[in-house]
Coordinates of C-alpha atoms in Angstrom, one line a residue:
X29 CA 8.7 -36.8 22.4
X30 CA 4.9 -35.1 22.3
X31 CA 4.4 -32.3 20.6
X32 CA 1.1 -30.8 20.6
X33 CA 0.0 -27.5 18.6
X34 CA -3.0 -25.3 20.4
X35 CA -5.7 -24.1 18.6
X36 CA -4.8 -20.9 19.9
X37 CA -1.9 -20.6 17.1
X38 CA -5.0 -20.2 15.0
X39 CA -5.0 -16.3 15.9
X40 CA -1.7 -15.8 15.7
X41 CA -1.7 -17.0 11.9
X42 CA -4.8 -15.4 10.6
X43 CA -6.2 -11.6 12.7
X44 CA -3.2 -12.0 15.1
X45 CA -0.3 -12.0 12.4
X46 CA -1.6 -8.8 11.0
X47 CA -1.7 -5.2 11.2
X48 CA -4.2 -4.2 9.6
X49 CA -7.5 -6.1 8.1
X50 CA -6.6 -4.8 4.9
X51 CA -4.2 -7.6 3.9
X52 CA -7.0 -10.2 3.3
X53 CA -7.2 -7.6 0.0
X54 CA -3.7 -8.6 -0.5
X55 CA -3.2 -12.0 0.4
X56 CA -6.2 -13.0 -1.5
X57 CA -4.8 -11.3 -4.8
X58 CA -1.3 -11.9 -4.0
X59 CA -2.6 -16.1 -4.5
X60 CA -4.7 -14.9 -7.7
X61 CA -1.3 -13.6 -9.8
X62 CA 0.4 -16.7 -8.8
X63 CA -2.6 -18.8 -10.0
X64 CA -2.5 -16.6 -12.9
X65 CA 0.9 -16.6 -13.5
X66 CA 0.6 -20.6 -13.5
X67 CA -1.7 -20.8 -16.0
X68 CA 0.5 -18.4 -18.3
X69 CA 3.5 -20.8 -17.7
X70 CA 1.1 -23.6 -18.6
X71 CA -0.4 -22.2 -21.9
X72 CA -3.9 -22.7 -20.2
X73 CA -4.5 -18.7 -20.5
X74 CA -2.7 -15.9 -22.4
X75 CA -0.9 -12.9 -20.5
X76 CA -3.9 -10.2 -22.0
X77 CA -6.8 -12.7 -20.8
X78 CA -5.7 -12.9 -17.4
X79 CA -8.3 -10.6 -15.1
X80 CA -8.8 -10.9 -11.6
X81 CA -11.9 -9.3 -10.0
X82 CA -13.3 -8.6 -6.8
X83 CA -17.1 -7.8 -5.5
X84 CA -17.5 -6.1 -2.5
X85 CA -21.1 -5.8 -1.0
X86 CA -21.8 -4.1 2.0
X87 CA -25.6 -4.3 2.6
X88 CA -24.6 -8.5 2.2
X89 CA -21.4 -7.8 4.0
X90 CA -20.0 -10.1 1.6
X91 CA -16.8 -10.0 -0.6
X92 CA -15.5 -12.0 -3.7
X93 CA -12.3 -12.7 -5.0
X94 CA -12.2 -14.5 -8.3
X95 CA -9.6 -15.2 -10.9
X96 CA -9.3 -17.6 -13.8
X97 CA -6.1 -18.8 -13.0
X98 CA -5.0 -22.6 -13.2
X99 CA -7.3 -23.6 -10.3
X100 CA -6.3 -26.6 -8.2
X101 CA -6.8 -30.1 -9.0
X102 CA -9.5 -32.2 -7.2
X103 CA -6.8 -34.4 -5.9
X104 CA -4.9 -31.3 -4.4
X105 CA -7.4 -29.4 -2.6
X106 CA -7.6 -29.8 0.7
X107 CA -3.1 -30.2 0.5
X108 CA -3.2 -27.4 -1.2
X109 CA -5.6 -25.0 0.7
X110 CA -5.7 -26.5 4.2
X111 CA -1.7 -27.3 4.5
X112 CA -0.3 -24.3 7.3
X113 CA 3.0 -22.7 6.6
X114 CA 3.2 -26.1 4.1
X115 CA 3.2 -24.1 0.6
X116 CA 4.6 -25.6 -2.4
X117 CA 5.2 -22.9 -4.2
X118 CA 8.1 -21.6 -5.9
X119 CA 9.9 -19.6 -3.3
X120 CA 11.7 -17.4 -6.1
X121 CA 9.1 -17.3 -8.9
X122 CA 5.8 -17.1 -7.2
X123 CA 4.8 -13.9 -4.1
X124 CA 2.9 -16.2 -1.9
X125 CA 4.8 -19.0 -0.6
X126 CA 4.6 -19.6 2.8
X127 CA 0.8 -20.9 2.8
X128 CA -0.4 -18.7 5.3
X129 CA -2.1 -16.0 3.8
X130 CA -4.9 -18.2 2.3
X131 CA -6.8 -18.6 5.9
X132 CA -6.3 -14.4 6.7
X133 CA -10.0 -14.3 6.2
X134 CA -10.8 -16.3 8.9
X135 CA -10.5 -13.9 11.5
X136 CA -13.4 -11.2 9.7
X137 CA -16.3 -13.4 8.2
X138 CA -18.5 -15.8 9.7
X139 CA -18.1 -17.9 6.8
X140 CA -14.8 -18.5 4.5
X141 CA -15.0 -20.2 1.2
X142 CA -13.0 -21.7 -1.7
X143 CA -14.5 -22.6 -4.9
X144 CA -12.0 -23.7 -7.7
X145 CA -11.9 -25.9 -10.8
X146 CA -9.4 -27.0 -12.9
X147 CA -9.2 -26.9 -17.0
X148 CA -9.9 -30.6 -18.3
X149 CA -11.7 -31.7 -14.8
X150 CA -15.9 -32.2 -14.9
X151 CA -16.2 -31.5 -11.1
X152 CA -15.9 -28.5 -8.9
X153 CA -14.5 -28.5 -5.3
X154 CA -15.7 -26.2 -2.6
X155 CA -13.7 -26.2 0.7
X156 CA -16.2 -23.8 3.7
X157 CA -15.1 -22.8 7.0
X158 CA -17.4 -21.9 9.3
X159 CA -15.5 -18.8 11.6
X160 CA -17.8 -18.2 13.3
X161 CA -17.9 -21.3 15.1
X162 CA -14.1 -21.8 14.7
X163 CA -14.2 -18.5 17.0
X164 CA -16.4 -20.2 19.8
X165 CA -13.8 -23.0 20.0
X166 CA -11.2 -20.5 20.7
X167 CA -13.1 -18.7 23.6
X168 CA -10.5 -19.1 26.5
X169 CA -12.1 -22.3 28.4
X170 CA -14.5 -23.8 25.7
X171 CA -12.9 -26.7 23.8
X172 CA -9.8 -27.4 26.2
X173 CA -8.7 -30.8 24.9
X174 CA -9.1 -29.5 21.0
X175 CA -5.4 -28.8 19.5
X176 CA -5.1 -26.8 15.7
X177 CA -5.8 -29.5 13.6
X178 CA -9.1 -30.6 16.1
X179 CA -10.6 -27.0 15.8
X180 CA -10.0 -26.9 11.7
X181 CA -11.7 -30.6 11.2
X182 CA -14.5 -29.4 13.6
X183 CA -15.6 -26.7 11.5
X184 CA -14.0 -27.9 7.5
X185 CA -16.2 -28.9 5.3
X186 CA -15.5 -30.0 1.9
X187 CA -18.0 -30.8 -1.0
X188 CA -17.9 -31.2 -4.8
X189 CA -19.9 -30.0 -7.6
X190 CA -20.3 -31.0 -11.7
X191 CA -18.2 -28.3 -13.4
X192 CA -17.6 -27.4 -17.3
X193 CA -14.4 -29.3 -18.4
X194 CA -13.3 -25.7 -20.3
X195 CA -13.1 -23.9 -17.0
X196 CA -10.5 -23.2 -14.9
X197 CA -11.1 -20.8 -11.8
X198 CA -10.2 -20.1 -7.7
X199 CA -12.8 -18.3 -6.3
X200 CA -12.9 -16.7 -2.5
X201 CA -15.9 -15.6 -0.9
X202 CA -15.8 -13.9 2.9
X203 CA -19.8 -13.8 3.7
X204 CA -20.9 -12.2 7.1
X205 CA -18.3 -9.8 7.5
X206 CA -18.6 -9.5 11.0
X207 CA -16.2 -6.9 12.7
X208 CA -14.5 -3.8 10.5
X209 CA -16.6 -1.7 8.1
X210 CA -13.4 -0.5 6.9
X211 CA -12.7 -3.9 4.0
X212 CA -16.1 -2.8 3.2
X213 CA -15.8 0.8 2.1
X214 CA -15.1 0.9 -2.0
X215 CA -12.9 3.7 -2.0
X216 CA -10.9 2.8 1.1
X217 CA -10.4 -0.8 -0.4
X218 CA -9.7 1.2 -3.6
X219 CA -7.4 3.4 -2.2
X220 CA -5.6 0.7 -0.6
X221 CA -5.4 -1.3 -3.7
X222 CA -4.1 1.2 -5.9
X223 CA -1.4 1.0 -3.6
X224 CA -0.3 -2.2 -2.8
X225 CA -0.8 -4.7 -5.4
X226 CA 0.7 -5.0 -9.1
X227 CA -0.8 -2.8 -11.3
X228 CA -0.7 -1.0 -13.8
X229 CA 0.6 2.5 -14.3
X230 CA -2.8 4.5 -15.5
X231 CA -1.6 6.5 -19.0
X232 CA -4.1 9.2 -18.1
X233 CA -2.0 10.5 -15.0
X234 CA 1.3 9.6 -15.5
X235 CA 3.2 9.1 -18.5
X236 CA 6.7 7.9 -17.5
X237 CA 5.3 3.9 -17.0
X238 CA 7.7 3.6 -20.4
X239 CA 11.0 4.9 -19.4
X240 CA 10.3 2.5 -15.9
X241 CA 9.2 -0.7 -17.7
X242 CA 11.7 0.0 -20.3
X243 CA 14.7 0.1 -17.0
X244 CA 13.1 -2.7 -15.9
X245 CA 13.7 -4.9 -19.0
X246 CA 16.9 -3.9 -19.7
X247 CA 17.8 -4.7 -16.0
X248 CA 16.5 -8.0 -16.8
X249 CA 13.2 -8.1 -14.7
X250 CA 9.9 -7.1 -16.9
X251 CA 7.8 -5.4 -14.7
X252 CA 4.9 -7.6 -13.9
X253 CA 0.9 -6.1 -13.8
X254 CA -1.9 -7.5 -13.8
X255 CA -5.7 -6.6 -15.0
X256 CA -7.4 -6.1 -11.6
X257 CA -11.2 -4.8 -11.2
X258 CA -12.7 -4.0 -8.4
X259 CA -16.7 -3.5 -8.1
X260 CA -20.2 -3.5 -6.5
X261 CA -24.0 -5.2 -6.7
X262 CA -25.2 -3.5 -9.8
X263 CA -22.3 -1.4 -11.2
X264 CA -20.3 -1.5 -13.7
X265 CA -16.7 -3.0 -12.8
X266 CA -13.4 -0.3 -12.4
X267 CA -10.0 -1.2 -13.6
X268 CA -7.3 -0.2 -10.9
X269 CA -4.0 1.5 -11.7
X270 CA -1.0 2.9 -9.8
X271 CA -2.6 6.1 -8.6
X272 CA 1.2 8.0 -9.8
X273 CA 0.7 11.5 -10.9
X274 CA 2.4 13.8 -13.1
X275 CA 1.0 16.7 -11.2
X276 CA 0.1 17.1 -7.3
X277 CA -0.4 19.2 -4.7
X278 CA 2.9 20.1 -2.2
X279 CA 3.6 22.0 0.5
X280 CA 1.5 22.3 3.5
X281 CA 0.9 25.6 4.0
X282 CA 0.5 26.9 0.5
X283 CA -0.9 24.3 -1.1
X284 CA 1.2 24.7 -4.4
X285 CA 0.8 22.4 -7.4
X286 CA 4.1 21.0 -8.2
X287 CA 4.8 18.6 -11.7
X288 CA 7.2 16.2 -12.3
X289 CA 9.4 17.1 -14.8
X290 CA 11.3 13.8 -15.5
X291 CA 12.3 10.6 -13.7
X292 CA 15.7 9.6 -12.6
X293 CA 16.7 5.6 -12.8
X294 CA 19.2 4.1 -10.7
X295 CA 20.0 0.5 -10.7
X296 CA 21.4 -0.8 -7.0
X297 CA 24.1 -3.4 -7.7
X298 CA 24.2 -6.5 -5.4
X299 CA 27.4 -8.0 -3.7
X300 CA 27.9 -11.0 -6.6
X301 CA 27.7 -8.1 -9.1
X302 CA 24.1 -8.8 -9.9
X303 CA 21.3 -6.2 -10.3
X304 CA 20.0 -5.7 -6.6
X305 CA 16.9 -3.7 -6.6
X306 CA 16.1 -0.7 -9.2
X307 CA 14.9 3.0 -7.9
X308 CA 13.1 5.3 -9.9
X309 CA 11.5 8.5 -8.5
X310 CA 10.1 11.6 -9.7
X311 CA 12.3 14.9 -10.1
X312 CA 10.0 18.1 -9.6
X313 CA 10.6 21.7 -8.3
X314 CA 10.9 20.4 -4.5
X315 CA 8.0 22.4 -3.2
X316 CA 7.7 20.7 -0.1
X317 CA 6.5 17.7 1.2
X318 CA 3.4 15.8 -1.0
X319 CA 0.0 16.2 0.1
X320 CA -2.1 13.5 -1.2
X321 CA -0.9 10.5 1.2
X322 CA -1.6 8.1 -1.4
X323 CA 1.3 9.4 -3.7
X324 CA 4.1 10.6 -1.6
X325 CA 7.1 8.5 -0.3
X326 CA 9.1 6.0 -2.3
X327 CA 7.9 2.6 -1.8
X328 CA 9.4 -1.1 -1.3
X329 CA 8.2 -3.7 -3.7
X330 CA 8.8 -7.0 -4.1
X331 CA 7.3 -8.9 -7.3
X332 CA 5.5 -5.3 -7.4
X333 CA 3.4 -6.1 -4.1
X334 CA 4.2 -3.2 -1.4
X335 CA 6.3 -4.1 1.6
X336 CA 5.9 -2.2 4.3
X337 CA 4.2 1.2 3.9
X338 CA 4.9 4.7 2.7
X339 CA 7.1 5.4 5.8
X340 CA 9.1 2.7 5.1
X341 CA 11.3 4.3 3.3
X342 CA 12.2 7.3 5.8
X343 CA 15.2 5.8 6.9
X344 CA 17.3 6.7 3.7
X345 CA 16.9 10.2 3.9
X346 CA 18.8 12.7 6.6
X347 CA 15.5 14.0 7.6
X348 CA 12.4 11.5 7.7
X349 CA 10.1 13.9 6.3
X350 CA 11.8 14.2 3.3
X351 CA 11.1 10.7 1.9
X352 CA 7.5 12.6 1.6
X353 CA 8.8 14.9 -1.1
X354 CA 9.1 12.3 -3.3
X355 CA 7.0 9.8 -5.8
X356 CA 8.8 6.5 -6.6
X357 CA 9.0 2.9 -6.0
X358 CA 12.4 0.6 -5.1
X359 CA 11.8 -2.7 -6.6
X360 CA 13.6 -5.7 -5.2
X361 CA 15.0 -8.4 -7.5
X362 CA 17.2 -10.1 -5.3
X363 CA 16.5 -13.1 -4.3
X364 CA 18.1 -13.2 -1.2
X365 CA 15.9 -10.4 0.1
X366 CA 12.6 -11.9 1.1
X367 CA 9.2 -10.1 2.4
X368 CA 8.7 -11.3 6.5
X369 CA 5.1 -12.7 7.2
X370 CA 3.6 -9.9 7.4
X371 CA 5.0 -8.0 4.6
X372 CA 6.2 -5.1 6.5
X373 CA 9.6 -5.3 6.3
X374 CA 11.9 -7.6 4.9
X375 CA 13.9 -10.5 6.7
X376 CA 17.0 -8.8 8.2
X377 CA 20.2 -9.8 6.6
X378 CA 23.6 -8.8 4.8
X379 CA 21.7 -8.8 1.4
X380 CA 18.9 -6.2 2.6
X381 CA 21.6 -4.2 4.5
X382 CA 23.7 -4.0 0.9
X383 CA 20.8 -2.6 -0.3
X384 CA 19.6 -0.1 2.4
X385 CA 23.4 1.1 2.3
X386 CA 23.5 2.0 -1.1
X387 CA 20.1 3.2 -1.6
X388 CA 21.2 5.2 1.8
X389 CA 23.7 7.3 -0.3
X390 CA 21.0 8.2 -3.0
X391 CA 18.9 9.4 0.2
X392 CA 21.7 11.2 1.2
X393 CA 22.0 13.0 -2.1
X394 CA 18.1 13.8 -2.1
X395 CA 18.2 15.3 0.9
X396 CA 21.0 17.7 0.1
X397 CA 19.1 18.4 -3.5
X398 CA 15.8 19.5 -1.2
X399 CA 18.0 21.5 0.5
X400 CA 19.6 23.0 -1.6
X401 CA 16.5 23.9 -3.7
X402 CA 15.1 25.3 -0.3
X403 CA 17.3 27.9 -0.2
X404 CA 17.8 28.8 -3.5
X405 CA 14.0 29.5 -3.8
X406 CA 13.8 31.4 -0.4
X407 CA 17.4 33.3 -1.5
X408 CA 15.3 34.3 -4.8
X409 CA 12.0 35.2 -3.9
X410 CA 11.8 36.0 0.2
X411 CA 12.8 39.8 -0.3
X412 CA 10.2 40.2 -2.7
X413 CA 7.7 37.9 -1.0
X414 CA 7.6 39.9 2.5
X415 CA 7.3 43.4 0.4
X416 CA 4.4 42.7 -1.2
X417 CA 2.6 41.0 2.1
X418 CA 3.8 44.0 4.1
X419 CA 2.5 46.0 1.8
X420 CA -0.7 44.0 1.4
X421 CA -0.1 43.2 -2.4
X422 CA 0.3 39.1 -1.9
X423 CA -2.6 36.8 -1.5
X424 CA -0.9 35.7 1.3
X425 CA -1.5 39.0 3.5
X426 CA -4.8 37.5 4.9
X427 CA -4.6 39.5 8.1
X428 CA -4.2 42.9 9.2
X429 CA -0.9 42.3 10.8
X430 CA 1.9 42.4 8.5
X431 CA 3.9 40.1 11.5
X432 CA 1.3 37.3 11.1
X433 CA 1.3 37.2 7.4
X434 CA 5.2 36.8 7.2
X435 CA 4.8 33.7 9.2
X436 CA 5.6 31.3 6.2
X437 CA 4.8 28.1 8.8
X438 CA 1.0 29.0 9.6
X439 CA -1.7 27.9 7.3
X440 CA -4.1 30.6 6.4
X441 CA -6.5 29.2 9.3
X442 CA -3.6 29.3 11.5
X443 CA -3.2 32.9 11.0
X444 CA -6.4 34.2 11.0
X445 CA -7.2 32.6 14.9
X446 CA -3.7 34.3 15.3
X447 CA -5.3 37.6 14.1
X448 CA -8.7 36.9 16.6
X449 CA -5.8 36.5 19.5
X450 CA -4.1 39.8 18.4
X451 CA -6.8 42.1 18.1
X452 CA -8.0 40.9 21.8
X453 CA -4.4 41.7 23.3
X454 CA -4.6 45.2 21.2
X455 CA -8.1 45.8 23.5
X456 CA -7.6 44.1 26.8
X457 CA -3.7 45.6 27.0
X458 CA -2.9 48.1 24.9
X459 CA 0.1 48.9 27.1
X460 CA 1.6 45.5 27.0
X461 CA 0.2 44.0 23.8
X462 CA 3.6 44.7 21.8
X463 CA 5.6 42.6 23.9
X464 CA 3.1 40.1 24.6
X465 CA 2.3 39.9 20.3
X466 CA 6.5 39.9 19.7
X467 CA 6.5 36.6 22.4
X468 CA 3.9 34.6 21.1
X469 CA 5.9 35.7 17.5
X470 CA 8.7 34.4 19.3
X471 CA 7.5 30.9 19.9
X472 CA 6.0 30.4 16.8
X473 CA 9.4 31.2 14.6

């Protein structure tokens, strides 16, 4: 039997896997905590020590990823780093583990390289790719009789360097960024960051990280961070954080600043009686739906790295849009419930489904709670509201038309065009312009 593997699956495991060009942010930091996390277990660093920073500069179009994890042995390199899908990692200890991720860069830089050293070793070992003639092997036509492992020993190079015995690194650097400006904006990367990978909760912002790290103990899973900076040529570096926020903006159209005024902790149990997944999210006056993008939903993590996205969640409330009401974060301790590839959902099976089911119910409770708060709010205040806009006394009679002002689902923008389109009805059709005003009214409510 001959099997042959194309040097086409090249695409489909680096750009091709992926949604977004973002994840080379994750993947690449994803493999630093687990480096880290080694060289913990191994007494070769201590937990407060640990840093992992990256350099992003776009007039080079260059980034770095360093970390002074345990590095990998000379011996182990090119095993270690050029092995596909042939990670030796621990599947239920470390994030990374299917030894993919490592080679994500290749599809945005001309050049991909690995620089790492190991604590008691004298050398250094650098492992270059050179993408962008990897890419000209995989033009349709060029390169025919070339299958995976061809095309990587065409354009691998490995060398070796004399290196301080003391030191013990992994070092990525992506140079000639060569097709998305996007993993080269700072406060995009930031943004997306601050997000996705474990950090910490900043104490500025949000001052509920104790009652979560405390659940989290007590369920039996410390809650893992890491000291992650991010900076540029010349600047000073930035520590990232959970961007969680005791205060924030809500609701759409009025723009109200809501506050969360506690957190509520519920432990999902799995089917062998064993702690599941634990959900904490923040309880607030239910203004309406979160306006920074960046804060609202409850999130999936696994090992505190985001699965999925902010959406992901939608599915456990009766309403999608009412995931969006809410700050929080769902973190999975089960081992049984594994991350896919691409980290945007996890691998479908009875042990995810316990857990979607129960957390379902919460959802189910959430919703009713919006609701409920809804209409208790409108119940209270919506007599008083629409007297004191008819009568021009609420900063939200912005028009001349009591009718427009009343309409609670128009921004203010909204309504002034609405006021332009009113007073040109009044002048063109005086006649008709009541009927015409009531329809468009109509179609609106």
């Amino acid at each position: 039997m001959n099997i042959a593997i194309g040097k086409y699956t090249l695409e489909s495991l680096t750009s091709g896997m992926y949604i977004t060009p973002m994840v080379i942010y994750r993947e690449y930091v994803q493999n630093a905590i687990d480096a880290i996390d080694d060289a913990i277990d191994h007494g070769i660093i201590k937990p407060e020590r640990a840093r992992v920073t990256i350099e992003i500069n776009s007039d080079a179009r260059r980034i770095v990823f360093e970390d002074n994890g345990s590095g990998v042995p000379a011996k182990d390199v090119e095993p270690q780093l050029l092995g596909i899908g042939n990670s030796n990692k621990d599947l239920l200890n470390r994030r990374g583990f299917r030894g993919i991720g490592r080679l994500v860069g290749i599809g945005y830089t001309d050049k991909l390289s690995f620089y790492t050293s190991c604590i008691g070793e004298k050398i250094g070992t650098i492992i270059s790719i050179d993408c962008k003639e990897l890419r000209q092997i995989l033009i349709p036509g060029q390169y025919e009789d070339f299958g995976m492992v061809d095309a990587l020993k065409q354009v691998i190079k490995r060398t070796e360097y004399i290196e301080k015995p003391n030191l013990h690194y992994f070092r990525v650097i992506l140079d000639g960024i060569c097709c998305n400006e996007q993993i080269l904006n700072y406060d995009q990367v930031s943004d997306y960051l601050c997000q996705t990978v474990p950090l910490p909760y900043n104490p500025d912002c949000f001052s509920h990280a104790g009652q979560i790290e405390e659940a989290c103990l007590e369920a039996g899973h410390p809650l893992s961070h890491y000291s992650i900076f991010l900076k540029q040529p010349d600047s000073e570096e930035e520590q990232l954080f959970k961007i969680y926020s005791d205060r924030f903006f809500a609701n759409m159209s009025k723009h109200q600043i809501d506050n969360i005024q506690d957190i509520k902790i519920h432990t999902i149990m799995a089917n062998n009686g064993d702690i599941a997944a634990l959900l904490w999210y923040g309880q607030s006056h239910y203004l309406g739906t979160i306006l920074d993008d960046k804060l609202k939903g409850l999130r999936f993590r696994k090992g505190n790295i985001l699965v999925g996205d902010r959406s992901s969640a939608n599915l456990l409330f009766k309403e999608d849009r009412f995931n969006g009401w809410f700050q929080g974060e769902v973190f999975v301790f089960d081992d049984g419930i594994i991350p896919n590839s691409r980290r945007d959902d996890f691998e479908q099976n009875d042990n995810y489904r316990h857990m979607l089911a129960a957390l379902s119910i919460i959802g189910m409770d959430l919703s009713r709670d919006i609701r409920q708060s809804s209409t208790k709010r409108n119940n209270g205040n919506n007599i008083y509201d629409k007297i004191r806009i008819i009568s021009n006394q609420s900063p939200a009679a912005i028009t001349k038309y009591p009718q427009i002002n009343l309409c609670s689902n128009l921004n203010q923008s909204e309504k002034k065009l609405l006021e332009k389109v009113f007073e040109t009805l009044d002048e063109s059709s005086p006649r008709k312009s009541t009927q015409l005003k009531q329809a468009i009214l109509d179609k609106i409510h």
